[in-house]
């Protein structure tokens, strides 16, 4: 898969498997939007990998739309 320069949304990326996925994508040159409820952890991971964080409850349509809008703004 061509990851370099592409934008990815990773839900649950503030910790665990989601965080590992976000870090792996960023290490291969991808841009990552971290969508998670854990603001402190999500913002820290985003800062560490050069990504963006959006607080998101995946059961809320407006939150999902905010995440997609952020991803679109990144490319």
GROMACS .gro file of N, CA and C in nm:
model
  225
    1UNK      N    1   0.084  -0.117   0.000
    1UNK     CA    2   0.000   0.000   0.000
    1UNK      C    3   0.089   0.124   0.000
    2UNK      N    4   0.052   0.222  -0.079
    2UNK     CA    5   0.126   0.348  -0.086
    2UNK      C    6   0.078   0.439   0.026
    3UNK      N    7   0.161   0.456   0.127
    3UNK     CA    8   0.125   0.536   0.245
    3UNK      C    9   0.180   0.678   0.237
    4UNK      N   10   0.297   0.694   0.179
    4UNK     CA   11   0.367   0.822   0.173
    4UNK      C   12   0.276   0.935   0.125
    5UNK      N   13   0.258   1.036   0.210
    5UNK     CA   14   0.183   1.155   0.173
    5UNK      C   15   0.032   1.143   0.178
    6UNK      N   16  -0.020   1.024   0.204
    6UNK     CA   17  -0.165   1.005   0.212
    6UNK      C   18  -0.214   1.040   0.353
    7UNK      N   19  -0.343   1.070   0.366
    7UNK     CA   20  -0.404   1.105   0.494
    7UNK      C   21  -0.488   0.987   0.542
    8UNK      N   22  -0.468   0.951   0.669
    8UNK     CA   23  -0.538   0.839   0.729
    8UNK      C   24  -0.611   0.884   0.855
    9UNK      N   25  -0.730   0.832   0.876
    9UNK     CA   26  -0.804   0.852   1.000
    9UNK      C   27  -0.790   0.723   1.080
   10UNK      N   28  -0.744   0.736   1.204
   10UNK     CA   29  -0.733   0.619   1.290
   10UNK      C   30  -0.816   0.644   1.416
   11UNK      N   31  -0.920   0.566   1.433
   11UNK     CA   32  -1.002   0.579   1.553
   11UNK      C   33  -0.938   0.500   1.666
   12UNK      N   34  -0.953   0.550   1.785
   12UNK     CA   35  -0.895   0.484   1.901
   12UNK      C   36  -0.743   0.492   1.903
   13UNK      N   37  -0.687   0.595   1.844
   13UNK     CA   38  -0.542   0.604   1.826
   13UNK      C   39  -0.467   0.668   1.942
   14UNK      N   40  -0.536   0.696   2.052
   14UNK     CA   41  -0.468   0.754   2.168
   14UNK      C   42  -0.395   0.648   2.249
   15UNK      N   43  -0.425   0.520   2.223
   15UNK     CA   44  -0.360   0.413   2.298
   15UNK      C   45  -0.377   0.280   2.225
   16UNK      N   46  -0.307   0.180   2.273
   16UNK     CA   47  -0.323   0.044   2.225
   16UNK      C   48  -0.295   0.024   2.077
   17UNK      N   49  -0.374  -0.064   2.015
   17UNK     CA   50  -0.354  -0.097   1.874
   17UNK      C   51  -0.372   0.024   1.783
   18UNK      N   52  -0.467   0.111   1.817
   18UNK     CA   53  -0.488   0.232   1.737
   18UNK      C   54  -0.365   0.320   1.738
   19UNK      N   55  -0.305   0.337   1.856
   19UNK     CA   56  -0.183   0.418   1.865
   19UNK      C   57  -0.071   0.354   1.784
   20UNK      N   58  -0.057   0.223   1.796
   20UNK     CA   59   0.047   0.153   1.719
   20UNK      C   60   0.027   0.170   1.569
   21UNK      N   61  -0.097   0.164   1.527
   21UNK     CA   62  -0.129   0.182   1.385
   21UNK      C   63  -0.094   0.323   1.339
   22UNK      N   64  -0.134   0.422   1.419
   22UNK     CA   65  -0.105   0.562   1.385
   22UNK      C   66   0.046   0.586   1.375
   23UNK      N   67   0.121   0.533   1.470
   23UNK     CA   68   0.266   0.549   1.468
   23UNK      C   69   0.329   0.480   1.347
   24UNK      N   70   0.280   0.363   1.312
   24UNK     CA   71   0.334   0.290   1.196
   24UNK      C   72   0.307   0.367   1.066
   25UNK      N   73   0.188   0.422   1.054
   25UNK     CA   74   0.154   0.501   0.934
   25UNK      C   75   0.243   0.624   0.925
   26UNK      N   76   0.258   0.695   1.037
   26UNK     CA   77   0.341   0.816   1.037
   26UNK      C   78   0.487   0.783   1.005
   27UNK      N   79   0.536   0.670   1.054
   27UNK     CA   80   0.674   0.630   1.029
   27UNK      C   81   0.699   0.602   0.881
   28UNK      N   82   0.594   0.569   0.808
   28UNK     CA   83   0.606   0.543   0.664
   28UNK      C   84   0.567   0.664   0.580
   29UNK      N   85   0.554   0.780   0.645
   29UNK     CA   86   0.528   0.904   0.571
   29UNK      C   87   0.383   0.942   0.554
   30UNK      N   88   0.293   0.873   0.619
   30UNK     CA   89   0.152   0.908   0.610
   30UNK      C   90   0.117   1.019   0.708
   31UNK      N   91   0.009   1.088   0.678
   31UNK     CA   92  -0.044   1.191   0.767
   31UNK      C   93  -0.158   1.127   0.844
   32UNK      N   94  -0.164   1.150   0.975
   32UNK     CA   95  -0.261   1.080   1.057
   32UNK      C   96  -0.351   1.177   1.134
   33UNK      N   97  -0.481   1.151   1.127
   33UNK     CA   98  -0.578   1.218   1.212
   33UNK      C   99  -0.617   1.117   1.320
   34UNK      N  100  -0.589   1.153   1.444
   34UNK     CA  101  -0.621   1.068   1.557
   34UNK      C  102  -0.760   1.106   1.606
   35UNK      N  103  -0.851   1.010   1.601
   35UNK     CA  104  -0.988   1.032   1.645
   35UNK      C  105  -1.010   0.949   1.771
   36UNK      N  106  -1.026   1.016   1.885
   36UNK     CA  107  -1.036   0.942   2.011
   36UNK      C  108  -1.106   1.030   2.114
   37UNK      N  109  -1.156   0.967   2.218
   37UNK     CA  110  -1.220   1.038   2.329
   37UNK      C  111  -1.118   1.090   2.430
   38UNK      N  112  -1.001   1.029   2.435
   38UNK     CA  113  -0.897   1.064   2.533
   38UNK      C  114  -0.816   1.183   2.481
   39UNK      N  115  -0.858   1.302   2.514
   39UNK     CA  116  -0.796   1.423   2.460
   39UNK      C  117  -0.648   1.436   2.497
   40UNK      N  118  -0.614   1.421   2.623
   40UNK     CA  119  -0.475   1.439   2.665
   40UNK      C  120  -0.382   1.342   2.593
   41UNK      N  121  -0.418   1.216   2.593
   41UNK     CA  122  -0.334   1.115   2.528
   41UNK      C  123  -0.333   1.133   2.376
   42UNK      N  124  -0.449   1.161   2.319
   42UNK     CA  125  -0.458   1.179   2.174
   42UNK      C  126  -0.376   1.297   2.125
   43UNK      N  127  -0.383   1.408   2.197
   43UNK     CA  128  -0.304   1.525   2.160
   43UNK      C  129  -0.155   1.498   2.172
   44UNK      N  130  -0.115   1.422   2.274
   44UNK     CA  131   0.027   1.389   2.293
   44UNK      C  132   0.078   1.300   2.179
   45UNK      N  133   0.000   1.201   2.141
   45UNK     CA  134   0.041   1.114   2.030
   45UNK      C  135   0.048   1.194   1.901
   46UNK      N  136  -0.052   1.277   1.876
   46UNK     CA  137  -0.054   1.358   1.754
   46UNK      C  138   0.070   1.448   1.748
   47UNK      N  139   0.103   1.509   1.858
   47UNK     CA  140   0.221   1.596   1.860
   47UNK      C  141   0.347   1.515   1.833
   48UNK      N  142   0.356   1.398   1.893
   48UNK     CA  143   0.474   1.314   1.879
   48UNK      C  144   0.495   1.265   1.735
   49UNK      N  145   0.387   1.240   1.662
   49UNK     CA  146   0.401   1.186   1.526
   49UNK      C  147   0.376   1.290   1.417
   50UNK      N  148   0.351   1.414   1.458
   50UNK     CA  149   0.325   1.518   1.358
   50UNK      C  150   0.188   1.507   1.294
   51UNK      N  151   0.094   1.451   1.367
   51UNK     CA  152  -0.041   1.436   1.316
   51UNK      C  153  -0.134   1.539   1.374
   52UNK      N  154  -0.263   1.509   1.368
   52UNK     CA  155  -0.366   1.598   1.422
   52UNK      C  156  -0.458   1.516   1.510
   53UNK      N  157  -0.514   1.581   1.611
   53UNK     CA  158  -0.608   1.515   1.701
   53UNK      C  159  -0.745   1.582   1.691
   54UNK      N  160  -0.850   1.498   1.687
   54UNK     CA  161  -0.987   1.546   1.694
   54UNK      C  162  -1.059   1.460   1.797
   55UNK      N  163  -1.114   1.524   1.900
   55UNK     CA  164  -1.192   1.448   1.999
   55UNK      C  165  -1.315   1.393   1.930
   56UNK      N  166  -1.334   1.263   1.940
   56UNK     CA  167  -1.441   1.200   1.864
   56UNK      C  168  -1.504   1.084   1.938
   57UNK      N  169  -1.636   1.092   1.951
   57UNK     CA  170  -1.718   0.980   1.995
   57UNK      C  171  -1.777   0.923   1.867
   58UNK      N  172  -1.735   0.804   1.829
   58UNK     CA  173  -1.776   0.749   1.699
   58UNK      C  174  -1.925   0.723   1.688
   59UNK      N  175  -1.997   0.732   1.799
   59UNK     CA  176  -2.143   0.716   1.792
   59UNK      C  177  -2.215   0.846   1.758
   60UNK      N  178  -2.139   0.956   1.747
   60UNK     CA  179  -2.196   1.087   1.719
   60UNK      C  180  -2.160   1.132   1.577
   61UNK      N  181  -2.260   1.149   1.494
   61UNK     CA  182  -2.237   1.186   1.354
   61UNK      C  183  -2.156   1.315   1.340
   62UNK      N  184  -2.186   1.414   1.420
   62UNK     CA  185  -2.114   1.542   1.410
   62UNK      C  186  -1.966   1.524   1.439
   63UNK      N  187  -1.932   1.439   1.535
   63UNK     CA  188  -1.791   1.413   1.564
   63UNK      C  189  -1.722   1.348   1.444
   64UNK      N  190  -1.789   1.252   1.384
   64UNK     CA  191  -1.734   1.186   1.266
   64UNK      C  192  -1.713   1.285   1.152
   65UNK      N  193  -1.807   1.375   1.135
   65UNK     CA  194  -1.794   1.476   1.030
   65UNK      C  195  -1.675   1.568   1.057
   66UNK      N  196  -1.652   1.600   1.184
   66UNK     CA  197  -1.538   1.686   1.220
   66UNK      C  198  -1.406   1.617   1.188
   67UNK      N  199  -1.400   1.488   1.212
   67UNK     CA  200  -1.278   1.412   1.183
   67UNK      C  201  -1.252   1.411   1.031
   68UNK      N  202  -1.354   1.385   0.955
   68UNK     CA  203  -1.339   1.383   0.808
   68UNK      C  204  -1.300   1.521   0.757
   69UNK      N  205  -1.359   1.626   0.812
   69UNK     CA  206  -1.324   1.761   0.769
   69UNK      C  207  -1.176   1.790   0.798
   70UNK      N  208  -1.128   1.746   0.914
   70UNK     CA  209  -0.986   1.765   0.948
   70UNK      C  210  -0.898   1.691   0.850
   71UNK      N  211  -0.934   1.568   0.817
   71UNK     CA  212  -0.855   1.489   0.723
   71UNK      C  213  -0.852   1.557   0.586
   72UNK      N  214  -0.965   1.608   0.540
   72UNK     CA  215  -0.969   1.677   0.412
   72UNK      C  216  -0.879   1.800   0.412
   73UNK      N  217  -0.874   1.869   0.525
   73UNK     CA  218  -0.791   1.990   0.533
   73UNK      C  219  -0.641   1.958   0.528
   74UNK      N  220  -0.606   1.833   0.556
   74UNK     CA  221  -0.466   1.791   0.555
   74UNK      C  222  -0.422   1.737   0.420
   75UNK      N  223  -0.513   1.731   0.326
   75UNK     CA  224  -0.473   1.686   0.193
   75UNK      C  225  -0.568   1.592   0.134
   0.00000   0.00000   0.00000
